[in-house]
PDB file of C-alpha atoms in Angstrom:
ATOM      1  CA  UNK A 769       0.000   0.000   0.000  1.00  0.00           C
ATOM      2  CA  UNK A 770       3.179   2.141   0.045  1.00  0.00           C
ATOM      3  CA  UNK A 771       6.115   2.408  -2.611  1.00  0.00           C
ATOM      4  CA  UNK A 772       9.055  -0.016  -1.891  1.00  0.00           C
ATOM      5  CA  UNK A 773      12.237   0.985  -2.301  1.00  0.00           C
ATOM      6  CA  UNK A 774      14.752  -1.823  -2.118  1.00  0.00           C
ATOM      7  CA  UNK A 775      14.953  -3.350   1.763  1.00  0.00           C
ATOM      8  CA  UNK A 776      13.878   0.547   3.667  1.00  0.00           C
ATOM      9  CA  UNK A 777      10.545   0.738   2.863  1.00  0.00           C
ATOM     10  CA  UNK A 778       9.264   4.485   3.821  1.00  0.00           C
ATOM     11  CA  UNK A 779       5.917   6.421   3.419  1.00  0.00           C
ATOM     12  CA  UNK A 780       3.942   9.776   4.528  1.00  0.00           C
ATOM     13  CA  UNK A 781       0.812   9.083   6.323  1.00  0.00           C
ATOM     14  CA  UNK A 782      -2.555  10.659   6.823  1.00  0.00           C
ATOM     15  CA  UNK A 783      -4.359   8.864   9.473  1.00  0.00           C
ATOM     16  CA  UNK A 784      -7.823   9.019  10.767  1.00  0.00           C
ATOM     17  CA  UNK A 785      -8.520   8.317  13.845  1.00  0.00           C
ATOM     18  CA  UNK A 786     -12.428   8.259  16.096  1.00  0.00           C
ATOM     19  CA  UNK A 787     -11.599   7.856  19.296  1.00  0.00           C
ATOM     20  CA  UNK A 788     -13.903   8.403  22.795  1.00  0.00           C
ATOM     21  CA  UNK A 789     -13.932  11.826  23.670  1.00  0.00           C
ATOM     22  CA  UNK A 790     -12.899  11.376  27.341  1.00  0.00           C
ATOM     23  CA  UNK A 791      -9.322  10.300  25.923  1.00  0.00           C
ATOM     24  CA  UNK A 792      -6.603  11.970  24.117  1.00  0.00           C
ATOM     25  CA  UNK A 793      -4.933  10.538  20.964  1.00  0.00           C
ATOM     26  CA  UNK A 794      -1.005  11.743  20.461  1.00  0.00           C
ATOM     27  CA  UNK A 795       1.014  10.232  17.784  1.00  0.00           C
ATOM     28  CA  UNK A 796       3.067  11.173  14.628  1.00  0.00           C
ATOM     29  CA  UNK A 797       2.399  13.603  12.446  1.00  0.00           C
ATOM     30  CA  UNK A 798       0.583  17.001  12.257  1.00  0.00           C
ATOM     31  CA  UNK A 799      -2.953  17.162  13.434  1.00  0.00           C
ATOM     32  CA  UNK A 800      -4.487  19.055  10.528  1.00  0.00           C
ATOM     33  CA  UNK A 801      -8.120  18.485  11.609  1.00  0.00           C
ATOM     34  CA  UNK A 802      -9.929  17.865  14.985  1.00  0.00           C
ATOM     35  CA  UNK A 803     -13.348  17.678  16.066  1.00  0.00           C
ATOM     36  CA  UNK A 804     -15.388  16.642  19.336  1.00  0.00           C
ATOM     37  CA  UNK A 805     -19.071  15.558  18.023  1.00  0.00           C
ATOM     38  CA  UNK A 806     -21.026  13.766  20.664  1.00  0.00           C
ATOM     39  CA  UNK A 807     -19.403  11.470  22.676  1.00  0.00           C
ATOM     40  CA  UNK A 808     -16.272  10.978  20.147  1.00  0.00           C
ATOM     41  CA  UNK A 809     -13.525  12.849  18.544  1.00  0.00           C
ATOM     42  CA  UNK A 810     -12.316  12.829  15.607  1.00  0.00           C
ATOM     43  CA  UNK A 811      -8.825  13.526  14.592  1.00  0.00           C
ATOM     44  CA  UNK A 812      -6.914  13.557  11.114  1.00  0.00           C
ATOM     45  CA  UNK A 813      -3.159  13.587  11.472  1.00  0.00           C
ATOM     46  CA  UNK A 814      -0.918  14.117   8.580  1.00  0.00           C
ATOM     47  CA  UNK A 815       3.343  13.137   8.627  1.00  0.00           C
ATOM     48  CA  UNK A 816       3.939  14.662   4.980  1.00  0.00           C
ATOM     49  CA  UNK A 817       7.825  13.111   5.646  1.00  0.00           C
ATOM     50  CA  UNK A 818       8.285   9.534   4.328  1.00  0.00           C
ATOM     51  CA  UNK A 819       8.865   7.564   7.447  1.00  0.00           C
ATOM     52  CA  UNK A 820       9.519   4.123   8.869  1.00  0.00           C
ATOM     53  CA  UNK A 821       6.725   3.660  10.943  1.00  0.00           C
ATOM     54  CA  UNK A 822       4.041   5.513  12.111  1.00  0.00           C
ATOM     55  CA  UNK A 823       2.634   5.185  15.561  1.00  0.00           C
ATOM     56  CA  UNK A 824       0.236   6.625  18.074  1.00  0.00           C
ATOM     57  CA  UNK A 825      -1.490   6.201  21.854  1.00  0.00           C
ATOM     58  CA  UNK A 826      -4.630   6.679  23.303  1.00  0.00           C
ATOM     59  CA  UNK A 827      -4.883   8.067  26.768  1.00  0.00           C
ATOM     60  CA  UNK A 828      -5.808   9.892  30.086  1.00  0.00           C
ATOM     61  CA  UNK A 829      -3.245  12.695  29.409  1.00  0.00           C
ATOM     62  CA  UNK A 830      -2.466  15.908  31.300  1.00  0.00           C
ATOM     63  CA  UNK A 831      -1.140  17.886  27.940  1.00  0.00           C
ATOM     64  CA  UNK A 832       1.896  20.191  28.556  1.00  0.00           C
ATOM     65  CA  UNK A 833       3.054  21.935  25.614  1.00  0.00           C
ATOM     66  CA  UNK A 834       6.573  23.297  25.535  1.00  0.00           C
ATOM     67  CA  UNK A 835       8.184  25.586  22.564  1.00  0.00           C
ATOM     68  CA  UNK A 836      12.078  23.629  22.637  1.00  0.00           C
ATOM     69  CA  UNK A 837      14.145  25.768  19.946  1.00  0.00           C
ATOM     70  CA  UNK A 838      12.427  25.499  16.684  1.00  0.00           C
ATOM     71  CA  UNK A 839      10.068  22.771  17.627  1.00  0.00           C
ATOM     72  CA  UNK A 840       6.685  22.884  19.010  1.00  0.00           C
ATOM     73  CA  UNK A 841       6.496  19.640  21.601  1.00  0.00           C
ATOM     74  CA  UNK A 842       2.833  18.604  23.049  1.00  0.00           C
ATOM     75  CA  UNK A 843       3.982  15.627  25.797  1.00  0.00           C
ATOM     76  CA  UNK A 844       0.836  14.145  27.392  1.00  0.00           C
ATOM     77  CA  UNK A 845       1.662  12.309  31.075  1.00  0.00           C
ATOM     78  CA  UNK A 846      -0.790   9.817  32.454  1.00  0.00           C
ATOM     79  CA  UNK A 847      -3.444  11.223  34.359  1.00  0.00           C
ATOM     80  CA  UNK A 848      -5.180   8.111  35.348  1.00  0.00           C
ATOM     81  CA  UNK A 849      -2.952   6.694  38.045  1.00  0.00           C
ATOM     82  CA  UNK A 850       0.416   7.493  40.277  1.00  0.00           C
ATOM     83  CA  UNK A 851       0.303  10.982  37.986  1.00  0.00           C
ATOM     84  CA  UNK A 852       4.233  12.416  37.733  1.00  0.00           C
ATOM     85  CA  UNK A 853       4.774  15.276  39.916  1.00  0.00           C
ATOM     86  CA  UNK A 854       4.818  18.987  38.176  1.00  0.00           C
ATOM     87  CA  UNK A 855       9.390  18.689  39.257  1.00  0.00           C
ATOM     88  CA  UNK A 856       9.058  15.113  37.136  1.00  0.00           C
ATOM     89  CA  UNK A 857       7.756  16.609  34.670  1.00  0.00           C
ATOM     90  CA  UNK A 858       9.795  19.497  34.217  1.00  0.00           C
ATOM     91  CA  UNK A 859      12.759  17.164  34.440  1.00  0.00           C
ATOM     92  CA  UNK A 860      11.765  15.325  31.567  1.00  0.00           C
ATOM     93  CA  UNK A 861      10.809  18.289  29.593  1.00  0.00           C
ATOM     94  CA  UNK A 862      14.308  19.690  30.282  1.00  0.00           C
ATOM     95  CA  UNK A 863      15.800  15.732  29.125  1.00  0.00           C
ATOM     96  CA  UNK A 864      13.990  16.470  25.952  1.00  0.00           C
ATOM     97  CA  UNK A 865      15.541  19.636  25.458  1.00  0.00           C
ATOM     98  CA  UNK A 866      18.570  18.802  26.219  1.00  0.00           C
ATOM     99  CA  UNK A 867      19.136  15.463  24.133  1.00  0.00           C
ATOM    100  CA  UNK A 868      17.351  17.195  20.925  1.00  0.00           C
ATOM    101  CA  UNK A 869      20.072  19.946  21.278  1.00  0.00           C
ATOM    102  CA  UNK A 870      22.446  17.524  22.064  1.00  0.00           C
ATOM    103  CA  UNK A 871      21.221  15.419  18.675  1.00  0.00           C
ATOM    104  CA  UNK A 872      20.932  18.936  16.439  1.00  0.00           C
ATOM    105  CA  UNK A 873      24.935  19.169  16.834  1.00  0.00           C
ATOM    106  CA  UNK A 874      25.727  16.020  16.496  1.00  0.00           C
ATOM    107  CA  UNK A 875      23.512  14.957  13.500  1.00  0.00           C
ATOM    108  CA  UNK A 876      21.858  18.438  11.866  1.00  0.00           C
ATOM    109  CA  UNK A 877      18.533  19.573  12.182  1.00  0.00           C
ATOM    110  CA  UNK A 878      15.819  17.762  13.785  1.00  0.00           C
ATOM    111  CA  UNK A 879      13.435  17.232  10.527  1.00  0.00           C
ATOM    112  CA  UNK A 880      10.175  18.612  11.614  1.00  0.00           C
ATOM    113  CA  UNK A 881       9.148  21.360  13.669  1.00  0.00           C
ATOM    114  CA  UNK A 882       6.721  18.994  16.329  1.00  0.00           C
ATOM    115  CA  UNK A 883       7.099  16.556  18.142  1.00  0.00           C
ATOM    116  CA  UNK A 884       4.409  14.481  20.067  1.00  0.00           C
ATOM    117  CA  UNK A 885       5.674  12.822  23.420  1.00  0.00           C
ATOM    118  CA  UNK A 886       3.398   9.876  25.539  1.00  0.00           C
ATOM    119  CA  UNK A 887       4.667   8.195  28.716  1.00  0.00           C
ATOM    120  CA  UNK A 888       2.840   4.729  28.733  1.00  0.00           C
ATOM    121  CA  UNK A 889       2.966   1.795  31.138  1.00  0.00           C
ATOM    122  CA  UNK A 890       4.818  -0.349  29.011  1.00  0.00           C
ATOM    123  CA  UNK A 891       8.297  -0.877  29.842  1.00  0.00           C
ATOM    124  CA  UNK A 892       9.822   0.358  26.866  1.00  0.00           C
ATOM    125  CA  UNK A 893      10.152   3.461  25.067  1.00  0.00           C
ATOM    126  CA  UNK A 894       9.731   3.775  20.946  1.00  0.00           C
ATOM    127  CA  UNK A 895      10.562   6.328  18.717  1.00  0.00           C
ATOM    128  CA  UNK A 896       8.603   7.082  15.714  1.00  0.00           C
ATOM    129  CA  UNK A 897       8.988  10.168  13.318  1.00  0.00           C
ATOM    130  CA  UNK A 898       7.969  12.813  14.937  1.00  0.00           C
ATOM    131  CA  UNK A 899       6.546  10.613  18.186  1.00  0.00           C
ATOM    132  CA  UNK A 900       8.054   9.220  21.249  1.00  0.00           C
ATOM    133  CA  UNK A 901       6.761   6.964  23.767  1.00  0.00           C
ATOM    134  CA  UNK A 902       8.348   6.764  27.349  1.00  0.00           C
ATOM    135  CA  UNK A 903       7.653   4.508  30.158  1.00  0.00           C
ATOM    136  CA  UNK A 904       6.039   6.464  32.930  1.00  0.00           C
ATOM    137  CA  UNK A 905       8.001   4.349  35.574  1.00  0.00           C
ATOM    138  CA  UNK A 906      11.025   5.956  33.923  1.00  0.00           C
ATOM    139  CA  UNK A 907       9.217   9.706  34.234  1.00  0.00           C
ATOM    140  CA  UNK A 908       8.213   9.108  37.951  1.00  0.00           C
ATOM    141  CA  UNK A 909      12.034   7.969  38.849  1.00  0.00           C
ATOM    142  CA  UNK A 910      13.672  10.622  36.559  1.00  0.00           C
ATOM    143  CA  UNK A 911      14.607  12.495  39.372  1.00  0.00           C
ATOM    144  CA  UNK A 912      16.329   9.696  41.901  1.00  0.00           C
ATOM    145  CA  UNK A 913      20.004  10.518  42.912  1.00  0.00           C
ATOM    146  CA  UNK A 914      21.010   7.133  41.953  1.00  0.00           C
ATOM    147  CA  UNK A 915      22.560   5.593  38.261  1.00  0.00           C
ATOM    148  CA  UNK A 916      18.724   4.621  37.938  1.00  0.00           C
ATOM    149  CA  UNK A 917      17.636   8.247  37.002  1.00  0.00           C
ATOM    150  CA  UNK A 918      20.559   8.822  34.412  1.00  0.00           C
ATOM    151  CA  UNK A 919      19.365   5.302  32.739  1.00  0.00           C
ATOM    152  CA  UNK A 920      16.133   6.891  32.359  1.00  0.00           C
ATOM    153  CA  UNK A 921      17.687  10.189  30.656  1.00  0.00           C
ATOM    154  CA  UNK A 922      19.618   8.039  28.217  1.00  0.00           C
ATOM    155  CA  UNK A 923      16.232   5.857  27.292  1.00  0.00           C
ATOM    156  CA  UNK A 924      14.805   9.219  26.323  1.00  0.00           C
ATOM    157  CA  UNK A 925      17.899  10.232  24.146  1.00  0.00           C
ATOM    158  CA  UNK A 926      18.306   6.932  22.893  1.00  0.00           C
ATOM    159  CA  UNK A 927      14.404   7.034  21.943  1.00  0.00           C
ATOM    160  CA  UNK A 928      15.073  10.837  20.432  1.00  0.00           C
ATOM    161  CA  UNK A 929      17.987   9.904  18.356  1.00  0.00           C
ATOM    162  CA  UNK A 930      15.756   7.404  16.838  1.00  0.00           C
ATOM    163  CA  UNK A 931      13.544  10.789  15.309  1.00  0.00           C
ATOM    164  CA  UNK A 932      16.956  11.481  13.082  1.00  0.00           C
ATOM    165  CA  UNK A 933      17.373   7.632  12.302  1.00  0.00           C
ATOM    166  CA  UNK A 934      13.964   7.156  10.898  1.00  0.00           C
ATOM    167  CA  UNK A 935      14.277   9.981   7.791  1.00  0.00           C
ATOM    168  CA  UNK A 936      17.823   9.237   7.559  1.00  0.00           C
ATOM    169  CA  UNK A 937      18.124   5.474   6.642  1.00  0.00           C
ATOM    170  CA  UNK A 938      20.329   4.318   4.242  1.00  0.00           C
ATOM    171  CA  UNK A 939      19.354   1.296   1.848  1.00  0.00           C
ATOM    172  CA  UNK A 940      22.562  -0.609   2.439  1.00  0.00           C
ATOM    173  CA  UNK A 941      21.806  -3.510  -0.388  1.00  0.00           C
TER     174      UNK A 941
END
């Protein structure tokens, strides 16, 4: 449903997604159209870069949006249960910052000017063009004076770095 190219198969994406109104739906792309009617919402997000994958999350969110350089982030942490603390969430706002400067050096410009952010209860992170997932476990510990906490910066970077990898990919057949 997508053109191949050799072994890296990439694609843009415009999704549609009805979801129930009481939860929030962050994933790649651009939302280019949203509406609540009734009891759902509709969203249409659009990632006009080819890509990798494309991914998304449905959620009890409390939104932040932060403006990090040149790109607009909207992170959603888990309302529903053991909710980070406003200092957890800062700190992982500031990880973000740091590790997409850190990545703009080392690797150029990040290649879009959002990026959506989840934390989910998996134990995992994921990094999709222009969407991360973190594990909230990692979000509520970010701040613990042990090695722990520095693990859970590096997931995020590691997970961020992935943003560059997925428009970058070389076809190495």
């Amino acid at each position: 449903w997508y053109p191949h190219a050799g072994t890296v198969d990439r694609a843009t994406y415009r999704a549609v997604f009805e979801t129930p109104a009481r939860h929030t739906l962050l994933g790649s792309g651009r939302v280019v159209e949203e509406m609540r009617i009734k009891n759902y919402r509709r969203q249409v997000r659009v990632l006009d870069k080819p890509s990798l994958f494309f991914g998304f999350e449905l959620g009890k969110y409390k939104i932040v949006k932060r403006q990090l350089g040149h790109v607009a982030l909207t992170i959603g942490f888990l309302g529903d249960w053991g909710a980070a603390s406003e200092a957890e969430r800062d700190a992982t706002i500031g990880t973000i910052r740091d590790a997409l400067a850190t990545h703009e050096e080392n690797f150029g410009p990040y290649p879009l000017d959002h990026l959506s952010v989840t934390t989910t209860r998996h134990g995992f992170g994921q990094g999709f063009l222009g969407f991360v997932t973190i594990p909230d476990d990692f979000v509520r510990r970010i701040e613990e004076s042990r090695a722990a906490a520095l693990d859970h910066r590096r997931l995020i970077a590691h997970e961020l770095a992935q943003e560059f990898d997925n428009v970058n990919v070389i076809d190495h057949t």
